[in-house]
Each structure stands twice: as structure tokens, then as C-alpha cells.
């Protein structure tokens, strides 16, 4: 996507397949929205599982072989993720319409998080390609978050605000 958008400049030009997809109908759109909701709910659940694994055990009864408190954290993560996506999606779409350059920054952030996951995987004791100390070092964490914030800031500052452009282009009425 980034290659097409930046190098070729064709990301905004629909091809023949995209034009035929646009006429696919209401129910296909509903299916796509629901599949996206499921994907984000699974993502929220996985994040909640990662968080729940490090929590201490609670006195709540086990649910499905899992500590009750940890189960509630995982369940709440899925529900909260689904609810937030329902309400936040429109806000993100409006923000991307206003500042389309943020789309590239979002792709870059996802790629950078993938680098972090690769570092953690490569430093796992069973692989030991990178030292385990590196993945948990302060230097790596500071570097990771500095680059993450840098990508987000660059995306924000280098993205043109289309709201200001449309205000400038409107003729003045006297």
C-alpha cells in the first residue's frame, strides 16, 4: 500500500476490481463490517490474555480451568474492544479524511510493533538468536517508544490538514 501510494501515486485511483467491488451490495458490506469487528475483538482478547497471564491469582472460582479474575479480565477486554470499535471507528475515519497522511503513519506503526514482536521472539530462550537481556533492556524499550512516538508525530505534522485547505479554497462572500 505504501509503495503504491508514495512511489506510484496510485493508491487513490480505483482499479477495475475495486469498481466492481463497490457495487457488491449492502449485505457484503455488512459482512465486511462484522468480520472487522470480530478481528478487532479477537485482537482485544489477545491483548487481554497477555495482560491477564501476568496477573496474580484471585480468590474467585475457576472458569474453564482459568482463574476467575483472569477470565473476567479477558472477557472484559473482548467486550470493551468491541464496544470501542463500534463508537471509535467513525472518529478514526473522520480523522483519516482530515489528515490522510496518518494512514501511512499507521501502517508504519504496525510495522514497528511487528519489529518489537520479532525482537521478543528472537530473544526467547528457546531460540536465543538475540540475547534475552536485550529485549528487556531499558535501552531497547526507550528506543522502541522513541521511534513509536516519532512515527506518530511525523505522521501528524507531515500530514496536510484538509479542513484548513477547504477553508482556504472557499471564495469569500461579500
mmCIF file of C-alpha atoms in Angstrom:
data_model
loop_
_atom_site.group_PDB
_atom_site.id
_atom_site.type_symbol
_atom_site.label_atom_id
_atom_site.label_comp_id
_atom_site.label_asym_id
_atom_site.label_seq_id
_atom_site.Cartn_x
_atom_site.Cartn_y
_atom_site.Cartn_z
ATOM 1 C CA UNK A 1 0.000 0.000 0.000
ATOM 2 C CA UNK A 2 2.725 2.437 0.965
ATOM 3 C CA UNK A 3 4.698 1.615 -2.199
ATOM 4 C CA UNK A 4 1.630 2.228 -4.389
ATOM 5 C CA UNK A 5 0.661 5.396 -2.557
ATOM 6 C CA UNK A 6 4.059 7.060 -2.219
ATOM 7 C CA UNK A 7 6.087 5.763 -5.159
ATOM 8 C CA UNK A 8 3.459 5.146 -7.813
ATOM 9 C CA UNK A 9 0.847 7.611 -6.539
ATOM 10 C CA UNK A 10 -1.961 5.221 -7.483
ATOM 11 C CA UNK A 11 -3.456 4.274 -4.111
ATOM 12 C CA UNK A 12 -6.343 6.725 -4.509
ATOM 13 C CA UNK A 13 -7.147 5.671 -8.076
ATOM 14 C CA UNK A 14 -9.554 2.704 -8.109
ATOM 15 C CA UNK A 15 -8.797 -0.110 -10.498
ATOM 16 C CA UNK A 16 -11.409 -2.209 -12.314
ATOM 17 C CA UNK A 17 -11.649 -4.752 -9.472
ATOM 18 C CA UNK A 18 -12.299 -2.012 -6.899
ATOM 19 C CA UNK A 19 -15.084 -0.507 -9.027
ATOM 20 C CA UNK A 20 -16.806 -3.898 -9.280
ATOM 21 C CA UNK A 21 -16.363 -4.432 -5.530
ATOM 22 C CA UNK A 22 -18.087 -1.120 -4.787
ATOM 23 C CA UNK A 23 -21.243 -2.345 -6.459
ATOM 24 C CA UNK A 24 -21.272 -5.580 -4.444
ATOM 25 C CA UNK A 25 -24.207 -4.637 -2.258
ATOM 26 C CA UNK A 26 -25.446 -3.996 1.238
ATOM 27 C CA UNK A 27 -25.054 -7.490 2.707
ATOM 28 C CA UNK A 28 -21.459 -7.848 1.549
ATOM 29 C CA UNK A 29 -20.706 -4.548 3.289
ATOM 30 C CA UNK A 30 -22.439 -5.765 6.454
ATOM 31 C CA UNK A 31 -20.383 -8.961 6.318
ATOM 32 C CA UNK A 32 -17.150 -6.984 5.940
ATOM 33 C CA UNK A 33 -18.015 -4.735 8.883
ATOM 34 C CA UNK A 34 -18.861 -7.716 11.081
ATOM 35 C CA UNK A 35 -15.653 -9.534 10.086
ATOM 36 C CA UNK A 36 -13.680 -6.407 11.016
ATOM 37 C CA UNK A 37 -15.496 -6.295 14.369
ATOM 38 C CA UNK A 38 -14.614 -9.930 15.016
ATOM 39 C CA UNK A 39 -10.977 -9.313 14.083
ATOM 40 C CA UNK A 40 -10.729 -6.380 16.486
ATOM 41 C CA UNK A 41 -12.494 -8.321 19.243
ATOM 42 C CA UNK A 42 -10.001 -11.176 18.841
ATOM 43 C CA UNK A 43 -7.182 -8.628 18.946
ATOM 44 C CA UNK A 44 -8.595 -7.159 22.161
ATOM 45 C CA UNK A 45 -8.939 -10.616 23.679
ATOM 46 C CA UNK A 46 -5.339 -11.481 22.795
ATOM 47 C CA UNK A 47 -4.156 -8.244 24.413
ATOM 48 C CA UNK A 48 -6.246 -9.046 27.488
ATOM 49 C CA UNK A 49 -4.789 -12.581 27.619
ATOM 50 C CA UNK A 50 -1.280 -11.126 27.506
ATOM 51 C CA UNK A 51 -2.186 -8.845 30.388
ATOM 52 C CA UNK A 52 -4.055 -11.489 32.397
ATOM 53 C CA UNK A 53 -1.212 -14.012 32.252
ATOM 54 C CA UNK A 54 0.972 -11.788 34.450
ATOM 55 C CA UNK A 55 -1.761 -11.006 36.995
ATOM 56 C CA UNK A 56 -1.705 -12.786 40.350
ATOM 57 C CA UNK A 57 -4.317 -15.443 41.074
ATOM 58 C CA UNK A 58 -7.528 -14.280 42.713
ATOM 59 C CA UNK A 59 -9.856 -15.989 45.189
ATOM 60 C CA UNK A 60 -12.582 -16.149 42.522
ATOM 61 C CA UNK A 61 -13.611 -19.639 41.375
ATOM 62 C CA UNK A 62 -12.023 -21.064 38.227
ATOM 63 C CA UNK A 63 -13.920 -20.709 34.976
ATOM 64 C CA UNK A 64 -12.985 -23.224 32.301
ATOM 65 C CA UNK A 65 -9.766 -24.103 34.112
ATOM 66 C CA UNK A 66 -8.717 -20.448 34.296
ATOM 67 C CA UNK A 67 -8.608 -18.249 37.375
ATOM 68 C CA UNK A 68 -11.906 -16.342 37.631
ATOM 69 C CA UNK A 69 -10.231 -12.926 37.878
ATOM 70 C CA UNK A 70 -8.091 -13.590 34.815
ATOM 71 C CA UNK A 71 -11.149 -14.841 32.939
ATOM 72 C CA UNK A 72 -13.018 -11.628 33.784
ATOM 73 C CA UNK A 73 -10.096 -9.515 32.513
ATOM 74 C CA UNK A 74 -10.084 -11.453 29.233
ATOM 75 C CA UNK A 75 -13.865 -11.274 28.872
ATOM 76 C CA UNK A 76 -13.911 -7.537 29.641
ATOM 77 C CA UNK A 77 -11.095 -6.990 27.106
ATOM 78 C CA UNK A 78 -13.165 -8.560 24.350
ATOM 79 C CA UNK A 79 -16.338 -6.661 25.213
ATOM 80 C CA UNK A 80 -14.580 -3.323 25.685
ATOM 81 C CA UNK A 81 -12.684 -3.771 22.414
ATOM 82 C CA UNK A 82 -15.898 -4.485 20.532
ATOM 83 C CA UNK A 83 -17.742 -1.523 22.062
ATOM 84 C CA UNK A 84 -14.870 0.878 21.474
ATOM 85 C CA UNK A 85 -14.589 -0.182 17.833
ATOM 86 C CA UNK A 86 -18.300 0.439 17.325
ATOM 87 C CA UNK A 87 -18.023 4.002 18.586
ATOM 88 C CA UNK A 88 -14.431 4.919 17.708
ATOM 89 C CA UNK A 89 -14.419 3.725 14.091
ATOM 90 C CA UNK A 90 -16.327 6.784 12.846
ATOM 91 C CA UNK A 91 -13.947 9.115 14.670
ATOM 92 C CA UNK A 92 -10.919 7.398 13.112
ATOM 93 C CA UNK A 93 -12.472 7.616 9.649
ATOM 94 C CA UNK A 94 -13.129 11.347 10.126
ATOM 95 C CA UNK A 95 -9.563 11.883 11.336
ATOM 96 C CA UNK A 96 -8.154 9.997 8.331
ATOM 97 C CA UNK A 97 -10.331 12.060 5.980
ATOM 98 C CA UNK A 98 -8.984 15.230 7.582
ATOM 99 C CA UNK A 99 -5.352 14.072 7.704
ATOM 100 C CA UNK A 100 -4.843 11.330 5.089
ATOM 101 C CA UNK A 101 -1.093 11.187 5.767
ATOM 102 C CA UNK A 102 -1.854 9.476 9.070
ATOM 103 C CA UNK A 103 -2.725 6.338 7.109
ATOM 104 C CA UNK A 104 0.926 5.810 6.175
ATOM 105 C CA UNK A 105 1.983 6.546 9.768
ATOM 106 C CA UNK A 106 -0.488 3.912 10.998
ATOM 107 C CA UNK A 107 1.000 1.321 8.626
ATOM 108 C CA UNK A 108 4.492 2.291 9.820
ATOM 109 C CA UNK A 109 3.434 1.949 13.471
ATOM 110 C CA UNK A 110 2.035 -1.522 12.818
ATOM 111 C CA UNK A 111 5.309 -2.454 11.122
ATOM 112 C CA UNK A 112 7.335 -1.073 14.040
ATOM 113 C CA UNK A 113 5.256 -3.058 16.536
ATOM 114 C CA UNK A 114 5.990 -6.094 14.350
ATOM 115 C CA UNK A 115 9.700 -5.349 14.803
ATOM 116 C CA UNK A 116 9.168 -5.330 18.583
ATOM 117 C CA UNK A 117 7.402 -8.701 18.415
ATOM 118 C CA UNK A 118 10.222 -10.067 16.255
ATOM 119 C CA UNK A 119 12.803 -8.874 18.800
ATOM 120 C CA UNK A 120 10.896 -10.576 21.633
ATOM 121 C CA UNK A 121 10.561 -13.755 19.587
ATOM 122 C CA UNK A 122 14.218 -13.828 18.553
ATOM 123 C CA UNK A 123 15.301 -13.275 22.163
ATOM 124 C CA UNK A 124 13.165 -16.106 23.552
ATOM 125 C CA UNK A 125 15.368 -18.605 25.418
ATOM 126 C CA UNK A 126 14.387 -21.460 23.094
ATOM 127 C CA UNK A 127 15.673 -19.505 20.055
ATOM 128 C CA UNK A 128 18.354 -17.299 21.642
ATOM 129 C CA UNK A 129 19.170 -15.531 18.357
ATOM 130 C CA UNK A 130 19.211 -12.236 20.280
ATOM 131 C CA UNK A 131 20.134 -12.041 23.935
ATOM 132 C CA UNK A 132 17.195 -12.148 26.308
ATOM 133 C CA UNK A 133 18.629 -9.183 28.198
ATOM 134 C CA UNK A 134 18.450 -7.007 25.061
ATOM 135 C CA UNK A 135 14.698 -7.475 24.611
ATOM 136 C CA UNK A 136 14.078 -6.483 28.238
ATOM 137 C CA UNK A 137 16.717 -3.748 28.416
ATOM 138 C CA UNK A 138 15.896 -0.141 29.153
ATOM 139 C CA UNK A 139 17.785 0.949 26.038
ATOM 140 C CA UNK A 140 15.570 -1.178 23.754
ATOM 141 C CA UNK A 141 12.371 -0.032 25.465
ATOM 142 C CA UNK A 142 13.353 3.654 25.295
ATOM 143 C CA UNK A 143 14.414 3.259 21.656
ATOM 144 C CA UNK A 144 11.192 1.452 20.766
ATOM 145 C CA UNK A 145 8.920 4.072 22.319
ATOM 146 C CA UNK A 146 11.000 6.983 20.987
ATOM 147 C CA UNK A 147 10.671 5.654 17.433
ATOM 148 C CA UNK A 148 6.961 4.905 18.001
ATOM 149 C CA UNK A 149 6.264 8.461 19.171
ATOM 150 C CA UNK A 150 8.466 9.794 16.357
ATOM 151 C CA UNK A 151 6.450 7.926 13.731
ATOM 152 C CA UNK A 152 3.177 9.202 15.184
ATOM 153 C CA UNK A 153 4.465 12.791 15.437
ATOM 154 C CA UNK A 154 5.880 12.714 11.907
ATOM 155 C CA UNK A 155 2.590 11.353 10.611
ATOM 156 C CA UNK A 156 0.701 14.149 12.341
ATOM 157 C CA UNK A 157 2.996 17.033 11.397
ATOM 158 C CA UNK A 158 3.686 15.949 7.815
ATOM 159 C CA UNK A 159 0.028 15.214 7.094
ATOM 160 C CA UNK A 160 -1.836 18.061 5.477
ATOM 161 C CA UNK A 161 -4.985 19.160 7.278
ATOM 162 C CA UNK A 162 -7.709 19.036 4.618
ATOM 163 C CA UNK A 163 -10.070 21.082 6.806
ATOM 164 C CA UNK A 164 -7.764 24.108 6.608
ATOM 165 C CA UNK A 165 -7.284 23.598 2.851
ATOM 166 C CA UNK A 166 -11.042 23.572 2.199
ATOM 167 C CA UNK A 167 -11.469 26.740 4.278
ATOM 168 C CA UNK A 168 -8.731 28.485 2.263
ATOM 169 C CA UNK A 169 -10.225 27.431 -1.102
ATOM 170 C CA UNK A 170 -13.768 28.655 -0.383
ATOM 171 C CA UNK A 171 -14.492 32.004 -2.012
ATOM 172 C CA UNK A 172 -15.338 34.853 0.298
ATOM 173 C CA UNK A 173 -18.911 36.085 0.120
ATOM 174 C CA UNK A 174 -19.254 39.863 0.318
#
